Amino acid sequence: MAKTKSRRIFFVLFGIVTIALEAFAIVSLFAYIIGRTTPQTNYGGIVGYFLARGLYWLLGKMSILVPVIAGTAIVLGLVRVKRWRRFWSFCILLLALLLSGSILSFYSGLKTPEENCAGWTGYLLNRLLINEFGLGSVAFIALGYYWGFTLWFRRAKRMDITRSTIILLFGLFWKLFLAYFHTPSVVAGRLGNTIITFLSGILGTVGTLILLITGVAILSVITGLTLPLPRLALRQGL
């Protein structure tokens, strides 16, 4: 009984301290984001200023997600709720949101680390993904949202691997079409241009277009086969 009571007191005290730290981090980050970028003006003083500056340098405006994720994990640990699958789905959704913000910043003309809404992380992700995949990078965003929502509502199944492959393949064909119609490299990506140059060399321009259209048609059919039909349609024999 004594050990149980002491552990309960410990968890209560730990919860109070962590909530206070989370509040301090959020207030400091909020102050930095709205323009209070000096130790004298930041709501968290010198400590809050350096904490916010480090996180903002790394993640930009998306740094506000850090205390949100940490707070969610701490609350789940304190209440001992076995919802870690949903916690990780929440993290994946936030990662997809971060990637969405960084790519949107790039195509909006905010190309420097200071301008990107995801800071240096978003800037480096853009250099890696957009240079190689162009707008095909949206497939990774779609994949993140798919897995985030999937894990939130249920456990992963073997079919999810197939659907993930389909999402990536649609992204591949998307950038190949962009490269085929001679869009800028920042839109089609270097990989798309390389593949189209190779295909055009062995199949010609018309043969390459036929191959791309055929690939999308096959992929669309496979996508339809992986989607569950409504129960009403099954009852009617459709």
mmCIF file of C-alpha atoms in Angstrom:
data_model
loop_
_atom_site.group_PDB
_atom_site.id
_atom_site.type_symbol
_atom_site.label_atom_id
_atom_site.label_comp_id
_atom_site.label_asym_id
_atom_site.label_seq_id
_atom_site.Cartn_x
_atom_site.Cartn_y
_atom_site.Cartn_z
ATOM 1 C CA MET A 1 0.000 0.000 0.000
ATOM 2 C CA ALA A 2 2.782 2.425 0.930
ATOM 3 C CA LYS A 3 4.650 1.747 -2.309
ATOM 4 C CA THR A 4 1.479 2.182 -4.345
ATOM 5 C CA LYS A 5 0.683 5.463 -2.634
ATOM 6 C CA SER A 6 4.228 6.806 -3.089
ATOM 7 C CA ARG A 7 4.199 5.853 -6.782
ATOM 8 C CA ARG A 8 0.880 7.591 -7.213
ATOM 9 C CA ILE A 9 2.247 10.743 -5.588
ATOM 10 C CA PHE A 10 5.342 10.548 -7.796
ATOM 11 C CA PHE A 11 3.265 10.331 -10.959
ATOM 12 C CA VAL A 12 1.099 13.254 -9.871
ATOM 13 C CA LEU A 13 4.159 15.413 -9.138
ATOM 14 C CA PHE A 14 5.821 14.321 -12.372
ATOM 15 C CA GLY A 15 2.673 15.239 -14.280
ATOM 16 C CA ILE A 16 2.524 18.705 -12.729
ATOM 17 C CA VAL A 17 6.194 19.404 -13.543
ATOM 18 C CA THR A 18 5.933 18.163 -17.140
ATOM 19 C CA ILE A 19 2.762 20.147 -17.790
ATOM 20 C CA ALA A 20 4.516 23.248 -16.470
ATOM 21 C CA LEU A 21 7.508 22.616 -18.774
ATOM 22 C CA GLU A 22 5.203 22.052 -21.738
ATOM 23 C CA ALA A 23 3.387 25.313 -21.019
ATOM 24 C CA PHE A 24 6.708 27.155 -20.728
ATOM 25 C CA ALA A 25 7.915 25.774 -24.072
ATOM 26 C CA ILE A 26 4.668 26.632 -25.854
ATOM 27 C CA VAL A 27 4.589 30.176 -24.463
ATOM 28 C CA SER A 28 8.253 30.754 -25.393
ATOM 29 C CA LEU A 29 7.752 29.441 -28.928
ATOM 30 C CA PHE A 30 4.572 31.449 -29.394
ATOM 31 C CA ALA A 31 6.355 34.619 -28.290
ATOM 32 C CA TYR A 32 9.234 33.958 -30.711
ATOM 33 C CA ILE A 33 6.873 33.247 -33.604
ATOM 34 C CA ILE A 34 4.904 36.500 -33.129
ATOM 35 C CA GLY A 35 8.095 38.570 -33.147
ATOM 36 C CA ARG A 36 9.370 38.671 -29.565
ATOM 37 C CA THR A 37 12.805 37.494 -30.665
ATOM 38 C CA THR A 38 15.041 38.861 -27.926
ATOM 39 C CA PRO A 39 15.705 37.603 -24.378
ATOM 40 C CA GLN A 40 14.172 40.805 -23.035
ATOM 41 C CA THR A 41 10.882 40.530 -24.943
ATOM 42 C CA ASN A 42 10.367 36.746 -24.972
ATOM 43 C CA TYR A 43 7.751 35.612 -22.461
ATOM 44 C CA GLY A 44 10.133 32.886 -21.278
ATOM 45 C CA GLY A 45 13.083 35.188 -20.653
ATOM 46 C CA ILE A 46 16.626 34.098 -21.556
ATOM 47 C CA VAL A 47 15.921 30.370 -21.223
ATOM 48 C CA GLY A 48 12.717 30.588 -23.238
ATOM 49 C CA TYR A 49 14.454 32.686 -25.889
ATOM 50 C CA PHE A 50 17.259 30.183 -26.499
ATOM 51 C CA LEU A 51 14.856 27.242 -26.380
ATOM 52 C CA ALA A 52 12.541 28.878 -28.898
ATOM 53 C CA ARG A 53 15.407 30.049 -31.095
ATOM 54 C CA GLY A 54 16.877 26.544 -31.327
ATOM 55 C CA LEU A 55 13.565 24.908 -32.148
ATOM 56 C CA TYR A 56 12.600 27.663 -34.585
ATOM 57 C CA TRP A 57 15.941 27.378 -36.372
ATOM 58 C CA LEU A 58 15.411 23.645 -36.741
ATOM 59 C CA LEU A 59 11.685 23.498 -37.569
ATOM 60 C CA GLY A 60 10.490 27.039 -38.203
ATOM 61 C CA LYS A 61 6.846 27.724 -37.353
ATOM 62 C CA MET A 62 6.305 23.966 -37.259
ATOM 63 C CA SER A 63 8.384 23.889 -34.050
ATOM 64 C CA ILE A 64 5.149 24.417 -32.132
ATOM 65 C CA LEU A 65 4.437 20.744 -32.912
ATOM 66 C CA VAL A 66 7.344 19.581 -30.707
ATOM 67 C CA PRO A 67 5.730 20.367 -27.328
ATOM 68 C CA VAL A 68 2.411 19.096 -28.679
ATOM 69 C CA ILE A 69 3.915 15.674 -29.513
ATOM 70 C CA ALA A 70 5.892 15.547 -26.270
ATOM 71 C CA GLY A 71 2.857 16.522 -24.237
ATOM 72 C CA THR A 72 0.722 13.857 -25.897
ATOM 73 C CA ALA A 73 3.318 11.169 -25.140
ATOM 74 C CA ILE A 74 3.634 12.273 -21.515
ATOM 75 C CA VAL A 75 -0.123 12.306 -20.956
ATOM 76 C CA LEU A 76 -0.463 8.809 -22.452
ATOM 77 C CA GLY A 77 2.333 7.584 -20.206
ATOM 78 C CA LEU A 78 0.824 9.133 -17.104
ATOM 79 C CA VAL A 79 -2.684 7.801 -17.593
ATOM 80 C CA ARG A 80 -1.315 4.424 -18.723
ATOM 81 C CA VAL A 81 -3.660 4.293 -21.691
ATOM 82 C CA LYS A 82 -2.568 1.709 -24.242
ATOM 83 C CA ARG A 83 -3.063 4.013 -27.195
ATOM 84 C CA TRP A 84 0.489 4.145 -28.512
ATOM 85 C CA ARG A 85 -0.686 3.099 -31.966
ATOM 86 C CA ARG A 86 -2.749 6.271 -32.118
ATOM 87 C CA PHE A 87 0.150 8.278 -30.727
ATOM 88 C CA TRP A 88 2.412 7.117 -33.556
ATOM 89 C CA SER A 89 -0.345 7.754 -36.092
ATOM 90 C CA PHE A 90 -0.584 11.276 -34.650
ATOM 91 C CA CYS A 91 3.186 11.710 -35.112
ATOM 92 C CA ILE A 92 2.982 10.476 -38.718
ATOM 93 C CA LEU A 93 0.172 12.931 -39.466
ATOM 94 C CA LEU A 94 2.210 15.780 -38.011
ATOM 95 C CA LEU A 95 5.221 14.694 -40.083
ATOM 96 C CA ALA A 96 3.042 14.736 -43.207
ATOM 97 C CA LEU A 97 1.816 18.195 -42.189
ATOM 98 C CA LEU A 98 5.428 19.372 -41.764
ATOM 99 C CA LEU A 99 6.341 18.032 -45.211
ATOM 100 C CA SER A 100 3.247 19.675 -46.706
ATOM 101 C CA GLY A 101 4.211 23.013 -45.190
ATOM 102 C CA SER A 102 7.818 22.820 -46.354
ATOM 103 C CA ILE A 103 6.901 21.939 -49.959
ATOM 104 C CA LEU A 104 4.139 24.559 -50.053
ATOM 105 C CA SER A 105 6.645 27.137 -48.797
ATOM 106 C CA PHE A 106 9.055 26.244 -51.600
ATOM 107 C CA TYR A 107 6.496 26.554 -54.398
ATOM 108 C CA SER A 108 5.215 29.784 -52.844
ATOM 109 C CA GLY A 109 8.665 31.305 -53.316
ATOM 110 C CA LEU A 110 9.853 30.910 -49.708
ATOM 111 C CA LYS A 111 13.043 29.033 -50.553
ATOM 112 C CA THR A 112 15.485 30.015 -47.808
ATOM 113 C CA PRO A 113 15.687 28.254 -44.407
ATOM 114 C CA GLU A 114 14.576 31.449 -42.678
ATOM 115 C CA GLU A 115 11.486 31.795 -44.880
ATOM 116 C CA ASN A 116 10.465 28.135 -44.971
ATOM 117 C CA CYS A 117 7.706 27.435 -42.453
ATOM 118 C CA ALA A 118 9.564 24.262 -41.417
ATOM 119 C CA GLY A 119 12.948 25.977 -40.944
ATOM 120 C CA TRP A 120 16.169 24.201 -41.826
ATOM 121 C CA THR A 121 14.460 20.817 -41.698
ATOM 122 C CA GLY A 122 11.970 21.876 -44.360
ATOM 123 C CA TYR A 123 14.706 23.490 -46.431
ATOM 124 C CA LEU A 124 16.820 20.315 -46.440
ATOM 125 C CA LEU A 125 13.783 18.147 -47.178
ATOM 126 C CA ASN A 126 12.981 20.357 -50.146
ATOM 127 C CA ARG A 127 16.515 20.089 -51.489
ATOM 128 C CA LEU A 128 16.373 16.325 -51.192
ATOM 129 C CA LEU A 129 12.847 15.662 -52.441
ATOM 130 C CA ILE A 130 12.039 18.461 -54.881
ATOM 131 C CA ASN A 131 15.363 18.322 -56.716
ATOM 132 C CA GLU A 132 14.936 14.606 -57.344
ATOM 133 C CA PHE A 133 11.163 14.102 -57.456
ATOM 134 C CA GLY A 134 9.682 17.543 -58.167
ATOM 135 C CA LEU A 135 5.936 17.682 -57.621
ATOM 136 C CA GLY A 136 6.024 13.894 -57.382
ATOM 137 C CA SER A 137 7.035 14.545 -53.762
ATOM 138 C CA VAL A 138 3.349 14.941 -52.938
ATOM 139 C CA ALA A 139 3.209 11.119 -53.049
ATOM 140 C CA PHE A 140 5.224 11.039 -49.814
ATOM 141 C CA ILE A 141 2.751 13.467 -48.245
ATOM 142 C CA ALA A 142 -0.167 11.308 -49.372
ATOM 143 C CA LEU A 143 1.611 8.249 -47.977
ATOM 144 C CA GLY A 144 2.051 9.973 -44.606
ATOM 145 C CA TYR A 145 -1.618 10.951 -44.384
ATOM 146 C CA TYR A 146 -2.690 7.459 -45.454
ATOM 147 C CA TRP A 147 -0.667 5.711 -42.750
ATOM 148 C CA GLY A 148 -1.533 8.329 -40.164
ATOM 149 C CA PHE A 149 -5.279 7.910 -40.586
ATOM 150 C CA THR A 150 -5.017 4.154 -41.091
ATOM 151 C CA LEU A 151 -3.165 3.557 -37.826
ATOM 152 C CA TRP A 152 -5.516 5.891 -36.006
ATOM 153 C CA PHE A 153 -8.588 3.789 -36.831
ATOM 154 C CA ARG A 154 -7.166 0.260 -37.057
ATOM 155 C CA ARG A 155 -4.069 -1.914 -37.109
ATOM 156 C CA ALA A 156 -2.033 -2.236 -40.275
ATOM 157 C CA LYS A 157 -2.906 -5.016 -42.718
ATOM 158 C CA ARG A 158 -1.072 -6.609 -45.631
ATOM 159 C CA MET A 159 -3.306 -4.692 -48.049
ATOM 160 C CA ASP A 160 -1.887 -1.426 -46.720
ATOM 161 C CA ILE A 161 1.509 -2.311 -48.194
ATOM 162 C CA THR A 162 -0.129 -2.744 -51.606
ATOM 163 C CA ARG A 163 -1.946 0.568 -51.306
ATOM 164 C CA SER A 164 1.242 2.319 -50.210
ATOM 165 C CA THR A 165 2.991 0.992 -53.310
ATOM 166 C CA ILE A 166 0.126 2.269 -55.465
ATOM 167 C CA ILE A 167 0.387 5.741 -53.924
ATOM 168 C CA LEU A 168 4.117 5.878 -54.680
ATOM 169 C CA LEU A 169 3.575 4.615 -58.225
ATOM 170 C CA PHE A 170 0.955 7.304 -58.872
ATOM 171 C CA GLY A 171 3.513 9.851 -57.707
ATOM 172 C CA LEU A 172 6.063 8.330 -60.098
ATOM 173 C CA PHE A 173 3.709 8.511 -63.092
ATOM 174 C CA TRP A 174 2.709 12.049 -62.115
ATOM 175 C CA LYS A 175 6.275 13.293 -62.327
ATOM 176 C CA LEU A 176 6.909 11.263 -65.508
ATOM 177 C CA PHE A 177 3.998 13.010 -67.204
ATOM 178 C CA LEU A 178 5.351 16.363 -66.026
ATOM 179 C CA ALA A 179 8.779 15.502 -67.398
ATOM 180 C CA TYR A 180 7.293 14.260 -70.676
ATOM 181 C CA PHE A 181 5.660 17.614 -71.323
ATOM 182 C CA HIS A 182 8.980 19.397 -70.669
ATOM 183 C CA THR A 183 8.084 21.172 -67.449
ATOM 184 C CA PRO A 184 10.974 22.754 -65.502
ATOM 185 C CA SER A 185 13.242 20.441 -63.541
ATOM 186 C CA VAL A 186 11.994 21.923 -60.265
ATOM 187 C CA VAL A 187 8.515 20.651 -61.203
ATOM 188 C CA ALA A 188 9.334 17.289 -62.808
ATOM 189 C CA GLY A 189 12.478 16.523 -60.814
ATOM 190 C CA ARG A 190 15.799 15.231 -62.094
ATOM 191 C CA LEU A 191 14.742 11.611 -61.734
ATOM 192 C CA GLY A 192 11.658 12.148 -63.900
ATOM 193 C CA ASN A 193 13.656 13.861 -66.616
ATOM 194 C CA THR A 194 16.259 11.089 -66.577
ATOM 195 C CA ILE A 195 13.641 8.343 -66.938
ATOM 196 C CA ILE A 196 11.790 10.151 -69.737
ATOM 197 C CA THR A 197 15.030 10.790 -71.636
ATOM 198 C CA PHE A 198 15.856 7.087 -71.409
ATOM 199 C CA LEU A 199 12.369 5.949 -72.481
ATOM 200 C CA SER A 200 12.234 8.434 -75.357
ATOM 201 C CA GLY A 201 15.556 7.117 -76.580
ATOM 202 C CA ILE A 202 14.326 3.520 -76.847
ATOM 203 C CA LEU A 203 10.567 3.980 -77.514
ATOM 204 C CA GLY A 204 10.337 7.410 -79.119
ATOM 205 C CA THR A 205 8.053 10.204 -77.927
ATOM 206 C CA VAL A 206 4.794 8.559 -79.044
ATOM 207 C CA GLY A 207 5.763 5.158 -77.644
ATOM 208 C CA THR A 208 6.694 6.740 -74.325
ATOM 209 C CA LEU A 209 3.325 8.506 -74.110
ATOM 210 C CA ILE A 210 1.489 5.237 -74.873
ATOM 211 C CA LEU A 211 3.519 3.488 -72.156
ATOM 212 C CA LEU A 212 2.666 6.179 -69.595
ATOM 213 C CA ILE A 213 -1.053 6.130 -70.396
ATOM 214 C CA THR A 214 -1.117 2.322 -70.272
ATOM 215 C CA GLY A 215 0.698 2.334 -66.930
ATOM 216 C CA VAL A 216 -1.788 4.767 -65.391
ATOM 217 C CA ALA A 217 -4.733 2.752 -66.728
ATOM 218 C CA ILE A 218 -3.374 -0.486 -65.228
ATOM 219 C CA LEU A 219 -2.630 1.259 -61.955
ATOM 220 C CA SER A 220 -6.166 2.655 -61.833
ATOM 221 C CA VAL A 221 -7.646 -0.817 -62.309
ATOM 222 C CA ILE A 222 -5.447 -2.251 -59.552
ATOM 223 C CA THR A 223 -6.439 0.637 -57.282
ATOM 224 C CA GLY A 224 -10.112 -0.175 -57.823
ATOM 225 C CA LEU A 225 -9.498 -3.814 -56.928
ATOM 226 C CA THR A 226 -7.857 -2.863 -53.625
ATOM 227 C CA LEU A 227 -10.719 -0.626 -52.489
ATOM 228 C CA PRO A 228 -13.568 -2.223 -50.510
ATOM 229 C CA LEU A 229 -16.905 -2.202 -52.320
ATOM 230 C CA PRO A 230 -19.944 -0.844 -50.452
ATOM 231 C CA ARG A 231 -22.075 -3.517 -48.822
ATOM 232 C CA LEU A 232 -25.130 -2.399 -50.780
ATOM 233 C CA ALA A 233 -23.329 -2.986 -54.054
ATOM 234 C CA LEU A 234 -22.267 -6.457 -52.906
ATOM 235 C CA ARG A 235 -25.851 -7.352 -51.990
ATOM 236 C CA GLN A 236 -27.032 -6.271 -55.408
ATOM 237 C CA GLY A 237 -24.388 -8.434 -57.018
ATOM 238 C CA LEU A 238 -22.427 -5.521 -58.513
#
